[in-house]
mmCIF file of C-alpha atoms in Angstrom:
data_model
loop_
_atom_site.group_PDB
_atom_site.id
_atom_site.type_symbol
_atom_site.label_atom_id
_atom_site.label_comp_id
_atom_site.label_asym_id
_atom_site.label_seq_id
_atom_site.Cartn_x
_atom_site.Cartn_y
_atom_site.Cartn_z
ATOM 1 C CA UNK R 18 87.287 -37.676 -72.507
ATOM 2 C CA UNK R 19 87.969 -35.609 -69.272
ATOM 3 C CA UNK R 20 85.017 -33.038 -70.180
ATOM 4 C CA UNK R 21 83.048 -35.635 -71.338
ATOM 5 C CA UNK R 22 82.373 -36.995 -68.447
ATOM 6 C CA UNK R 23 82.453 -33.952 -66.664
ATOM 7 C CA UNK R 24 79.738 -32.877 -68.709
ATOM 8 C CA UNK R 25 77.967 -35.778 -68.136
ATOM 9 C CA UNK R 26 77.970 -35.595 -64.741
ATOM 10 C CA UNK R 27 76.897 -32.007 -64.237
ATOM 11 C CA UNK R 28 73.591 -33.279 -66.245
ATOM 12 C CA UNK R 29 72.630 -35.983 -64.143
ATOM 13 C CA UNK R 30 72.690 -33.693 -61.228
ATOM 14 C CA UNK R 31 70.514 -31.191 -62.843
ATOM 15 C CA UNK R 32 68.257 -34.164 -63.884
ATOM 16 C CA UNK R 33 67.951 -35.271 -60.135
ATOM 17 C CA UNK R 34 67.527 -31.727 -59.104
ATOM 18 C CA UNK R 35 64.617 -30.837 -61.490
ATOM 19 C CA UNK R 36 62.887 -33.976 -60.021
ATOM 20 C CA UNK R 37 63.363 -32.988 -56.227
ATOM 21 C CA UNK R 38 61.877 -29.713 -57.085
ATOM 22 C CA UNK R 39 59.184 -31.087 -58.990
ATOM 23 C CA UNK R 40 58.131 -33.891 -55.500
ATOM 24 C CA UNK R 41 58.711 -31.959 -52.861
ATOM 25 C CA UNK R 42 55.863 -29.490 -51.431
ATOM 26 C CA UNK R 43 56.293 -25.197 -52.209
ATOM 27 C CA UNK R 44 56.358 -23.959 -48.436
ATOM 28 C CA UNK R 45 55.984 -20.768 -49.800
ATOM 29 C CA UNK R 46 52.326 -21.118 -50.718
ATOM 30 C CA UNK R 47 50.014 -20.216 -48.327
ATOM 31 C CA UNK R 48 47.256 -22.628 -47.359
ATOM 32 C CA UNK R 49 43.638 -20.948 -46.753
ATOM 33 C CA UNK R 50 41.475 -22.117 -44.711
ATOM 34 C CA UNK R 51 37.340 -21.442 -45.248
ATOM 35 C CA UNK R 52 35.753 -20.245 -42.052
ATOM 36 C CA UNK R 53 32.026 -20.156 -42.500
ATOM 37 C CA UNK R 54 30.307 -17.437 -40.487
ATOM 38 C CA UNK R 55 27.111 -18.423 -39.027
ATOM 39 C CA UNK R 56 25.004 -15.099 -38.360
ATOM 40 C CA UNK R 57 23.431 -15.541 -34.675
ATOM 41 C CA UNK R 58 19.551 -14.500 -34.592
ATOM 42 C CA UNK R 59 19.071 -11.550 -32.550
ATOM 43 C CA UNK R 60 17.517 -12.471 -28.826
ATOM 44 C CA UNK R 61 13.930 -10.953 -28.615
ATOM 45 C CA UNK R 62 12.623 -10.669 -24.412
ATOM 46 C CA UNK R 63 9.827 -11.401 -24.329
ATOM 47 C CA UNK R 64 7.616 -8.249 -22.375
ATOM 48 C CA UNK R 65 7.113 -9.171 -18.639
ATOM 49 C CA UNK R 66 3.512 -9.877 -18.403
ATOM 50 C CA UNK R 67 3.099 -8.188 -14.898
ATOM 51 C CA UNK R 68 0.208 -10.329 -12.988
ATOM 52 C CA UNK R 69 -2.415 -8.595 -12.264
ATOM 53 C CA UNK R 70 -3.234 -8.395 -8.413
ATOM 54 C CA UNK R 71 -6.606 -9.550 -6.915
ATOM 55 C CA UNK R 72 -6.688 -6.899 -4.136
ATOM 56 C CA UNK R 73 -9.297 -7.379 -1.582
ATOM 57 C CA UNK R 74 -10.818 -3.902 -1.392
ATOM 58 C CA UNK R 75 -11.215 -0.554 -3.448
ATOM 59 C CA UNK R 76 -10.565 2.908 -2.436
ATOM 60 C CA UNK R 77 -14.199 4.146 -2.117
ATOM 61 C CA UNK R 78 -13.757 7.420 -3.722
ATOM 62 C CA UNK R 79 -11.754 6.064 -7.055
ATOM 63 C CA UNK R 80 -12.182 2.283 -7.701
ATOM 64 C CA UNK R 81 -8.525 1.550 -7.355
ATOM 65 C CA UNK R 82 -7.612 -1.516 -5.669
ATOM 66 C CA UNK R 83 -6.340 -1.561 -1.920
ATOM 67 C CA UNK R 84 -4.471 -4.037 0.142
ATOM 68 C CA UNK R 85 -6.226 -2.224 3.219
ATOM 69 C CA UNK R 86 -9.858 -1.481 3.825
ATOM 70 C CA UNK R 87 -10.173 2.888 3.298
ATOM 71 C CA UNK R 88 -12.407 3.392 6.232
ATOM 72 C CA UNK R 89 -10.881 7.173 7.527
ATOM 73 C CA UNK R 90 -13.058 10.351 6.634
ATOM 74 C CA UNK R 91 -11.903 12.367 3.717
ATOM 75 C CA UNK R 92 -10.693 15.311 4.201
ATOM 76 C CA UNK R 93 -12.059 18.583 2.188
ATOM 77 C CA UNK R 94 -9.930 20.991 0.739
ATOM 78 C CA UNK R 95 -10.928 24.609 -0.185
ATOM 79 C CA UNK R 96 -8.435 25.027 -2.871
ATOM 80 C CA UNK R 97 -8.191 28.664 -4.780
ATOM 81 C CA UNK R 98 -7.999 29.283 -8.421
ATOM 82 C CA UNK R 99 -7.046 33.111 -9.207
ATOM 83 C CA UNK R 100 -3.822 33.301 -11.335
ATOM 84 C CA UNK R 101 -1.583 34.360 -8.692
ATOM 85 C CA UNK R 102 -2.824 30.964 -6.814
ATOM 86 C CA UNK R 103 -1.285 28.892 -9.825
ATOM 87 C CA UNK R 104 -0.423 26.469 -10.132
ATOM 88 C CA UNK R 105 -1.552 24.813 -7.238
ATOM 89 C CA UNK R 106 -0.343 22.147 -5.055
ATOM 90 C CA UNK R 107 -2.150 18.914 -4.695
ATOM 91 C CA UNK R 108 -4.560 18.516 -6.680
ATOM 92 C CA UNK R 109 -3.000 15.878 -8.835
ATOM 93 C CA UNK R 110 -3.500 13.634 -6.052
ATOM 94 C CA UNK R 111 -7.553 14.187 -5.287
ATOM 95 C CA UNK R 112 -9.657 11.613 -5.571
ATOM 96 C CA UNK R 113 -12.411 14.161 -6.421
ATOM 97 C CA UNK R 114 -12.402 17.928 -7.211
ATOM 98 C CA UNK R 115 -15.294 19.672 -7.845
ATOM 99 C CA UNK R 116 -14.898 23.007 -10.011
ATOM 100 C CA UNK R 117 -17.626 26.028 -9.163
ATOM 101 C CA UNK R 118 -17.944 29.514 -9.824
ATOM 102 C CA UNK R 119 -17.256 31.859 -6.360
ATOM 103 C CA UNK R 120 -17.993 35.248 -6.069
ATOM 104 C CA UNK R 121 -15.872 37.231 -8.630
ATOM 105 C CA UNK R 122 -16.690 35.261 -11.667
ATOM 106 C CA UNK R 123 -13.525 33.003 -10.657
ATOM 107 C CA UNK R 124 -13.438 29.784 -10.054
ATOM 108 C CA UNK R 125 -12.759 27.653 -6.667
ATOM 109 C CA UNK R 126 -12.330 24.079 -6.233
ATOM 110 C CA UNK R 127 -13.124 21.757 -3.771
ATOM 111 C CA UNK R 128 -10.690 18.834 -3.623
ATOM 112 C CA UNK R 129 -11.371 15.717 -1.973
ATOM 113 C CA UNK R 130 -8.523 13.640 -0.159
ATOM 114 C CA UNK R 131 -8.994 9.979 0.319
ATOM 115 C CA UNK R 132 -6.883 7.305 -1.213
ATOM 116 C CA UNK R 133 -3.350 9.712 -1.388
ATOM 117 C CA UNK R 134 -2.498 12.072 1.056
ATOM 118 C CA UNK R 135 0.052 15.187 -0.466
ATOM 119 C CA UNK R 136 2.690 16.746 1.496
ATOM 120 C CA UNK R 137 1.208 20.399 0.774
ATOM 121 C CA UNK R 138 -2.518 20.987 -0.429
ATOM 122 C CA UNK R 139 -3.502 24.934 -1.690
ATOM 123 C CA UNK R 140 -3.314 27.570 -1.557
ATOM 124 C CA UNK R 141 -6.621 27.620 0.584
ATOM 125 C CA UNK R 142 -9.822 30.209 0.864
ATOM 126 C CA UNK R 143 -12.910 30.762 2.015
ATOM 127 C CA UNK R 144 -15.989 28.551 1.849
ATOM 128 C CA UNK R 145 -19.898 28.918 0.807
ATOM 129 C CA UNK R 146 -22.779 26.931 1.119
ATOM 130 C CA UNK R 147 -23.113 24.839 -1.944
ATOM 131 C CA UNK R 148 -19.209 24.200 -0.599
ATOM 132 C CA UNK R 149 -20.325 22.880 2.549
ATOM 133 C CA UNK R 150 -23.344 20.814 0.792
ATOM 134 C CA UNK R 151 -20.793 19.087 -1.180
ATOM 135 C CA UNK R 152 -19.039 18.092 2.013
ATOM 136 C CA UNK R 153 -21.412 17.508 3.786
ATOM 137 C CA UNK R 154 -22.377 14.927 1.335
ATOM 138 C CA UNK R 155 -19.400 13.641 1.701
ATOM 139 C CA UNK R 156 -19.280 13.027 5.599
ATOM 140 C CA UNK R 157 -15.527 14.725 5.164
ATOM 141 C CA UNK R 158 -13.248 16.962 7.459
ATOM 142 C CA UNK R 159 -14.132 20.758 5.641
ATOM 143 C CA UNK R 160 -10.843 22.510 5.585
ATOM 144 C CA UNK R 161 -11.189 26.102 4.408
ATOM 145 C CA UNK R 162 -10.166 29.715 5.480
ATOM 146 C CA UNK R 163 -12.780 32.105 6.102
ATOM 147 C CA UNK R 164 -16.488 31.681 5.509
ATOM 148 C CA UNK R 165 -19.751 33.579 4.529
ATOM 149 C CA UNK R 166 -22.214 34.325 6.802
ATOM 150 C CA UNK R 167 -24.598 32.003 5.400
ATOM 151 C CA UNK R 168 -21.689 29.038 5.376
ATOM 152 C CA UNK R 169 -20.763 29.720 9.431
ATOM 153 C CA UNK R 170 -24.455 29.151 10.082
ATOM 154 C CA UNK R 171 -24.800 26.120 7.860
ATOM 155 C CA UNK R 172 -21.441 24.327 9.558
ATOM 156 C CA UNK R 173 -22.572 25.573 13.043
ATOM 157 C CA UNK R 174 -25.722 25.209 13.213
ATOM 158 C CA UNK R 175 -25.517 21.225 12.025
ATOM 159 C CA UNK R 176 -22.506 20.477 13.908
ATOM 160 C CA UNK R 177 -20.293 19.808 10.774
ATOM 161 C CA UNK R 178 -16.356 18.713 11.629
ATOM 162 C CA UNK R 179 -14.016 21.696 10.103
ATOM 163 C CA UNK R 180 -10.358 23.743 10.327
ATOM 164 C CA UNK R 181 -10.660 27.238 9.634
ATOM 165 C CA UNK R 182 -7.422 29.285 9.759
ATOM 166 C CA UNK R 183 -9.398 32.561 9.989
ATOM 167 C CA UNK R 184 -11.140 31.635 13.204
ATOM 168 C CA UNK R 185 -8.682 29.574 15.052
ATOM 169 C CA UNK R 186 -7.530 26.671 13.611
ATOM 170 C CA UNK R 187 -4.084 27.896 12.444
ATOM 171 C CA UNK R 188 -1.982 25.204 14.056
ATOM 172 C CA UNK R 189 -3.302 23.363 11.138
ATOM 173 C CA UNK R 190 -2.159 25.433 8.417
ATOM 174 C CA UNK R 191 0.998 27.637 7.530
ATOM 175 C CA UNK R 192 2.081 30.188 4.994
ATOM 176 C CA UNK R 193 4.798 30.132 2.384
ATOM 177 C CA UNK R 194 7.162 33.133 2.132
ATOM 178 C CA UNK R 195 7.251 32.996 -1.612
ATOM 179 C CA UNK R 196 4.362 34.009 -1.909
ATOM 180 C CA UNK R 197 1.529 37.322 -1.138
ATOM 181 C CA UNK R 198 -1.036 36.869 1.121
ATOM 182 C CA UNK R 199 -3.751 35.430 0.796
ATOM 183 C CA UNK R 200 -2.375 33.309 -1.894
ATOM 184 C CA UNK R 201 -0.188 31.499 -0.067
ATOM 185 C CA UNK R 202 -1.922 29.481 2.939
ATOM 186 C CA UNK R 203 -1.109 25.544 3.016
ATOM 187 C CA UNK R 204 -1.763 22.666 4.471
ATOM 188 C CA UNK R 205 -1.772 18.540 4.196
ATOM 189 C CA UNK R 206 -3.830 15.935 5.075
ATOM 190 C CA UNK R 207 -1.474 14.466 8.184
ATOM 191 C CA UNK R 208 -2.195 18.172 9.473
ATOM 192 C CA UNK R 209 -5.824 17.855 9.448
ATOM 193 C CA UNK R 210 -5.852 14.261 10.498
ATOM 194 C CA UNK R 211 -4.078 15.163 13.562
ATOM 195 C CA UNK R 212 -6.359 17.691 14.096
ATOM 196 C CA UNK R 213 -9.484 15.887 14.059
ATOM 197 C CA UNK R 214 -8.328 13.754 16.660
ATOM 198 C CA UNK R 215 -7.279 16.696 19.116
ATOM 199 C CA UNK R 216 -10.899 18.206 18.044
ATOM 200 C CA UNK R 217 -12.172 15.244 18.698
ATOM 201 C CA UNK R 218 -14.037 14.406 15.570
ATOM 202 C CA UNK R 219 -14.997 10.979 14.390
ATOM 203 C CA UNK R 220 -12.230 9.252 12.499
ATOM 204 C CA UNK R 221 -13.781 6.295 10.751
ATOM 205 C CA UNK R 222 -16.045 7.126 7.775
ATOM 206 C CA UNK R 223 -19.680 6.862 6.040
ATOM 207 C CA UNK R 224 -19.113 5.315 2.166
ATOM 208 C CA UNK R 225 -20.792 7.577 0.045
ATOM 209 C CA UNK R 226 -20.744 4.362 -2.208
ATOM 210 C CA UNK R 227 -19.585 5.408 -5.341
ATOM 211 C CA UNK R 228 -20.635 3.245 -8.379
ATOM 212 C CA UNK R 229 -17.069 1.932 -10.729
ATOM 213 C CA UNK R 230 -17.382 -0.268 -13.461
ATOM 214 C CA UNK R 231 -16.022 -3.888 -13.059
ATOM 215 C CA UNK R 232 -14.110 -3.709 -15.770
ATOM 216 C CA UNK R 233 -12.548 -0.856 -18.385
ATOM 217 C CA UNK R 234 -15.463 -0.724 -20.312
ATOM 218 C CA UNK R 235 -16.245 1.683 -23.501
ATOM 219 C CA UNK R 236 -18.766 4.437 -22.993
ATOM 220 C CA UNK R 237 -21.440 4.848 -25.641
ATOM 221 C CA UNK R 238 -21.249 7.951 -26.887
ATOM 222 C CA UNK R 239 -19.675 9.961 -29.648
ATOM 223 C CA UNK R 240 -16.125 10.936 -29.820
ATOM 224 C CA UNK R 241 -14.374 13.471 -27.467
ATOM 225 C CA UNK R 242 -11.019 14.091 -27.669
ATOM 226 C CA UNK R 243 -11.252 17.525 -26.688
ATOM 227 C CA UNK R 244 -13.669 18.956 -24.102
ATOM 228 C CA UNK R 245 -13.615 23.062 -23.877
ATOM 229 C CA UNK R 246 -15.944 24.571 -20.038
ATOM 230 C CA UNK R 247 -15.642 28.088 -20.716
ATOM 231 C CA UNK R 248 -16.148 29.528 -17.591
ATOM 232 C CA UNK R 249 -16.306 33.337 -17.082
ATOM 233 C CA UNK R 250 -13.907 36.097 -17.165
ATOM 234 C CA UNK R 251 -10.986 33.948 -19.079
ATOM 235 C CA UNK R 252 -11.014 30.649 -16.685
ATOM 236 C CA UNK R 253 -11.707 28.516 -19.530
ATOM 237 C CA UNK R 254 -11.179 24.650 -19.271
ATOM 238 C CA UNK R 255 -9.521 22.056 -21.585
ATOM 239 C CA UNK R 256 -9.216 18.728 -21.653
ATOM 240 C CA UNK R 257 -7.039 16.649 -24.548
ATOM 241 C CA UNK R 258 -7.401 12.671 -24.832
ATOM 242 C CA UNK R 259 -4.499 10.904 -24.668
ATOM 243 C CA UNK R 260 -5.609 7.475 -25.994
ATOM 244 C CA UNK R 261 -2.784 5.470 -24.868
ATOM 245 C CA UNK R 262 -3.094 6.268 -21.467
ATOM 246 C CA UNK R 263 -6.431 6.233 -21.343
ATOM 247 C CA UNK R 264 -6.350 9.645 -19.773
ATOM 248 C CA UNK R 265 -7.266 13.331 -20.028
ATOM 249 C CA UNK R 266 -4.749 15.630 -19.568
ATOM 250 C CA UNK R 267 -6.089 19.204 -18.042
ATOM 251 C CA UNK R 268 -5.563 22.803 -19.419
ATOM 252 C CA UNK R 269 -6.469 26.135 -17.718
ATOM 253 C CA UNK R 270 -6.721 29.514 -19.066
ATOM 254 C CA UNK R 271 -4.819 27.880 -22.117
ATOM 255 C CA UNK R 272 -1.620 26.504 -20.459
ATOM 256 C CA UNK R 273 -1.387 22.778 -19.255
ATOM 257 C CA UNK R 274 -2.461 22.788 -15.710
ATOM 258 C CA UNK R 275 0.666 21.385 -13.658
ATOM 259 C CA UNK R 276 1.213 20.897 -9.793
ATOM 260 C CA UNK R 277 3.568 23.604 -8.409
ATOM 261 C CA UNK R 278 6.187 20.944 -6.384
ATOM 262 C CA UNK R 279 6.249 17.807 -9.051
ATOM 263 C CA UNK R 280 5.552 19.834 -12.070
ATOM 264 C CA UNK R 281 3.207 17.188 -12.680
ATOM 265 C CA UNK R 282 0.450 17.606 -15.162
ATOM 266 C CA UNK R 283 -3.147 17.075 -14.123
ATOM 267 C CA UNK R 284 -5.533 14.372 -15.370
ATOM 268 C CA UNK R 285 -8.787 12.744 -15.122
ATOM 269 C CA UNK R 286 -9.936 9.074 -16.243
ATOM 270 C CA UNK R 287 -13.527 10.746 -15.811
ATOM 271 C CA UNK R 288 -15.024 14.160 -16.358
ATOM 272 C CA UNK R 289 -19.024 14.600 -15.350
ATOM 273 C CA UNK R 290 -20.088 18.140 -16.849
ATOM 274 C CA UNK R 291 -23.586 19.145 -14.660
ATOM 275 C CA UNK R 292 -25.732 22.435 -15.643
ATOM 276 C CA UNK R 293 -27.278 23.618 -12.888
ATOM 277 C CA UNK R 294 -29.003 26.906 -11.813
ATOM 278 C CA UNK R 295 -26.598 29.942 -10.261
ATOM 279 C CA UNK R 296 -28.357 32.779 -8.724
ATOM 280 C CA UNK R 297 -26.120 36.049 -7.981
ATOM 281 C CA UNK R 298 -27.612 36.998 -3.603
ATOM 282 C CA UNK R 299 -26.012 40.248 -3.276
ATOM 283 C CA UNK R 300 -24.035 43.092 -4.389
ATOM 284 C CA UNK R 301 -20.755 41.419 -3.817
ATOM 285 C CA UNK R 302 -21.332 38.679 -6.167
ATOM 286 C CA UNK R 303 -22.040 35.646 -3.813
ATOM 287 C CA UNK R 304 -24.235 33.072 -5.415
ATOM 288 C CA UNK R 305 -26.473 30.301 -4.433
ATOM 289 C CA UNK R 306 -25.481 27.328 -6.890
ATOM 290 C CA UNK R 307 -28.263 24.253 -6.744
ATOM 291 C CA UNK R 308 -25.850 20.887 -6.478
ATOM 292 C CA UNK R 309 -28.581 18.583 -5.672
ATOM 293 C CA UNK R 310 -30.726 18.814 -9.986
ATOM 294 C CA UNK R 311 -31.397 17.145 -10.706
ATOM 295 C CA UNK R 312 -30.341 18.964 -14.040
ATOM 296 C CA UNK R 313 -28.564 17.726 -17.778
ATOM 297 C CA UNK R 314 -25.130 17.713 -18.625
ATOM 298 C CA UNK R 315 -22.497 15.157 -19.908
ATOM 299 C CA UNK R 316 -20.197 12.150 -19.018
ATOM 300 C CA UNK R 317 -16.777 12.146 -20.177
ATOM 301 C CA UNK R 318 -14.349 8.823 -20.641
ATOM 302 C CA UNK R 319 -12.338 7.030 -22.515
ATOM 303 C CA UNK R 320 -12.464 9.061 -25.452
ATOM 304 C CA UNK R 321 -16.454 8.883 -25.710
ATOM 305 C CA UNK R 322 -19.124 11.653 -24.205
ATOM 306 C CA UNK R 323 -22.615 10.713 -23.485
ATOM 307 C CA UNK R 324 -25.583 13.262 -22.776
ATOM 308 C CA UNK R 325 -27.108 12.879 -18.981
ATOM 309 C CA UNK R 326 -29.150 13.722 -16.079
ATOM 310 C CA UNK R 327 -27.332 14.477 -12.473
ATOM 311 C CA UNK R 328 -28.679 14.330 -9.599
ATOM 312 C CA UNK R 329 -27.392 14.838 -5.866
ATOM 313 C CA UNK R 330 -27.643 11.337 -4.899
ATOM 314 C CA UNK R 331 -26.292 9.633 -1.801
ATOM 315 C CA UNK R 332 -23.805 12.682 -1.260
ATOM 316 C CA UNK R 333 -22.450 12.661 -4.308
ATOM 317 C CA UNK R 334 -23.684 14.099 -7.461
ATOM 318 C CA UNK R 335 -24.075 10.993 -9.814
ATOM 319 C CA UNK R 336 -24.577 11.318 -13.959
ATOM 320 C CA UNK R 337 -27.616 9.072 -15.038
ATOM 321 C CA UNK R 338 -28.521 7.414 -18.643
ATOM 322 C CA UNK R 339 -31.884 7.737 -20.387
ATOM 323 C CA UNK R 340 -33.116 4.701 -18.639
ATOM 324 C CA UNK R 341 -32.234 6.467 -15.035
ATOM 325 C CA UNK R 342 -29.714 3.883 -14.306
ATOM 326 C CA UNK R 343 -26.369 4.952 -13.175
ATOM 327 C CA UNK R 344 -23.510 5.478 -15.293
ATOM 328 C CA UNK R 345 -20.426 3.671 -13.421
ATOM 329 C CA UNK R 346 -17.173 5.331 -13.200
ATOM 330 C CA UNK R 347 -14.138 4.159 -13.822
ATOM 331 C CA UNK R 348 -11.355 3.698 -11.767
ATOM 332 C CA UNK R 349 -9.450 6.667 -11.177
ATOM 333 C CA UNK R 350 -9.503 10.520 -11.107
ATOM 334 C CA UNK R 351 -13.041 12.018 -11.364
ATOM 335 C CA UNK R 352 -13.699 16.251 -11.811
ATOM 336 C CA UNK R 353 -16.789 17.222 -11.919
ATOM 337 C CA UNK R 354 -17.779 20.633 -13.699
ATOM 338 C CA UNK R 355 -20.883 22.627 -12.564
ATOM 339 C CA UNK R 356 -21.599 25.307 -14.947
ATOM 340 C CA UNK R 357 -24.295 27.407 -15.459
ATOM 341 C CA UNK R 358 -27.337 26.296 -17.934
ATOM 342 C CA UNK R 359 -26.719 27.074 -21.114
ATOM 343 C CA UNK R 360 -23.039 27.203 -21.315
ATOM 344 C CA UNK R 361 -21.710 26.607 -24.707
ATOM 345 C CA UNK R 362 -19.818 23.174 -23.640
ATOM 346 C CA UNK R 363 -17.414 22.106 -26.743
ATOM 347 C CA UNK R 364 -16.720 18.497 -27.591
ATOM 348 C CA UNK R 365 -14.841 17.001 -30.170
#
């Protein structure tokens, strides 16, 4: 009877066990929990819209707007083009350069100084008379070094303001040791400015009156992405579009055409291509050049060329349609090309 019950008892516990086990809650299992990701859509900014500025004036000599009216004279910069003068220094901050043919079958240009005003401009040479026409046009300070005959009379005789380093103005000027004379005369617009008013020379300015478009508009012509001026002797000229910029970029003698401090490759927003009559007036190779046409040639912008006429107008040689209206400009850097007639211009 003794194991009876003690059998009996043993099961009940295991009963009551077996039911504990089966209520209470496994603390061993793990409980999960369902985190839903939410994926965050990526923040686009907006581009700043920069506003645009209604300035009150233009710089005469490139369109561009000005906070201050540009009344000073320009000042006229003899700038040479031989290889041992390149690159230069300046010139990617002249309102205007002319390119000519000199004596040599080289090129010289003559850059104009208005709305920016470099630290170092050259190197600089001599000048000639269709040099001084141009600036004369202009009603600018002629900076040069050295003349022709023919030039000294022309500035003499009419009285015209200039520096020449040759003759006596060589406060105005200096030379850089890095390089041989005479390719390595400078100087900079405060220079000249600051000369004028020890010379004495009339500060404030006559507009020449340039004619910009009011706004970007499209030339029409026929494409030209890429404008060759073969110019004697190897100084061949390039220009390449760049269509998002709006700009061409310049090449000389097959290398891009860079300023000598900033490395800074030149441009143009217009390029005005006039054929005009050269004449060779002695044995050393000077020439007459006629700037005043009028003549034909070609406008150059925005990716578009149009046929012209030029003429000398208002001191500045100006391209003209088929109607004899004006072509406008636009605003920014304008070279203008005079090559002989008949050069074999390329355009593309």
């Amino acid at each position: 009877m003794r194991s009876l019950g003690l059998f009996i008892f043993v099961l009940c516990c295991s009963i009551f066990f077996a039911g504990c086990a089966e209520t209470l809650p496994n603390e061993a299992e793990e409980v999960i929990e369902t985190v839903e990701v939410v994926e965050e859509e990526p923040i686009v900014e907006e581009p700043i819209e920069e506003p645009e500025i209604d300035y009150p004036y233009v710089f005469p000599l490139t369109g561009v707007g000005t906070e201050e009216e540009a009344v000073q004279r320009p000042v006229m910069v003899m700038v040479e083009n031989s290889p041992l003068a390149r690159p230069q220094s300046g010139l990617h901050l002249a309102d205007v350069v002319y390119e000519i043919l000199a004596e040599g079958e080289i090129t010289r240009f003559v850059s104009v100084f208005q709305s920016e005003s470099p630290e170092i401009i050259g190197p600089v040479r001599s000048i000639r008379p269709y040099f001084v026409e141009i600036g004369e046009g202009l009603d600018a300070l002629i900076v040069h070094a050295g003349w022709s005959q023919e030039a000294m009379n022309m500035i003499s005789g009419r009285g015209l303001p200039n520096f020449d380093e040759v003759y006596g103005d060589g406060a105005y000027y200096w030379r850089s040791d890095d390089r041989r004379p005479p390719h390595n005369l400078y100087t900079n617009t405060e220079l000249i400015r600051k000369g004028a008013a020890n010379k004495g020379y009339r500060d404030t300015w006559t507009d020449v009156e340039m004619t910009f478009a009011d706004v970007e508009t499209i030339l029409d012509g026929d494409p030209a992405n890429q404008v060759e001026i073969p110019y004697l002797l190897g100084y061949k000229v390039n220009y390449e579009f760049n269509e998002e910029e709006n700009v061409y970029y310049r090449y000389m003698a097959g290398e891009a055409h860079k300023d000598r401090e900033t490395d800074e490759q030149l441009i143009a927003n217009n390029i005005l291509i006039a054929e005009a009559n050269h004449y060779i007036l002695d044995n050393v190779g000077r020439r007459d050049v006629d700037v005043y046409g009028p003549g034909t040639g070609y406008i150059i912008q925005s990716g578009k060329v149009k046929s012209i006429t030029w003429e000398y107008v208002h001191g500045i040689i100006r391209a003209f349609d088929e109607n004899q209206q004006e072509i406008p400009l636009l605003s920014g850097k304008t070279w203008i090309h005079i090559v002989p007639v008949g050069s074999e211009i390329k355009i593309q």
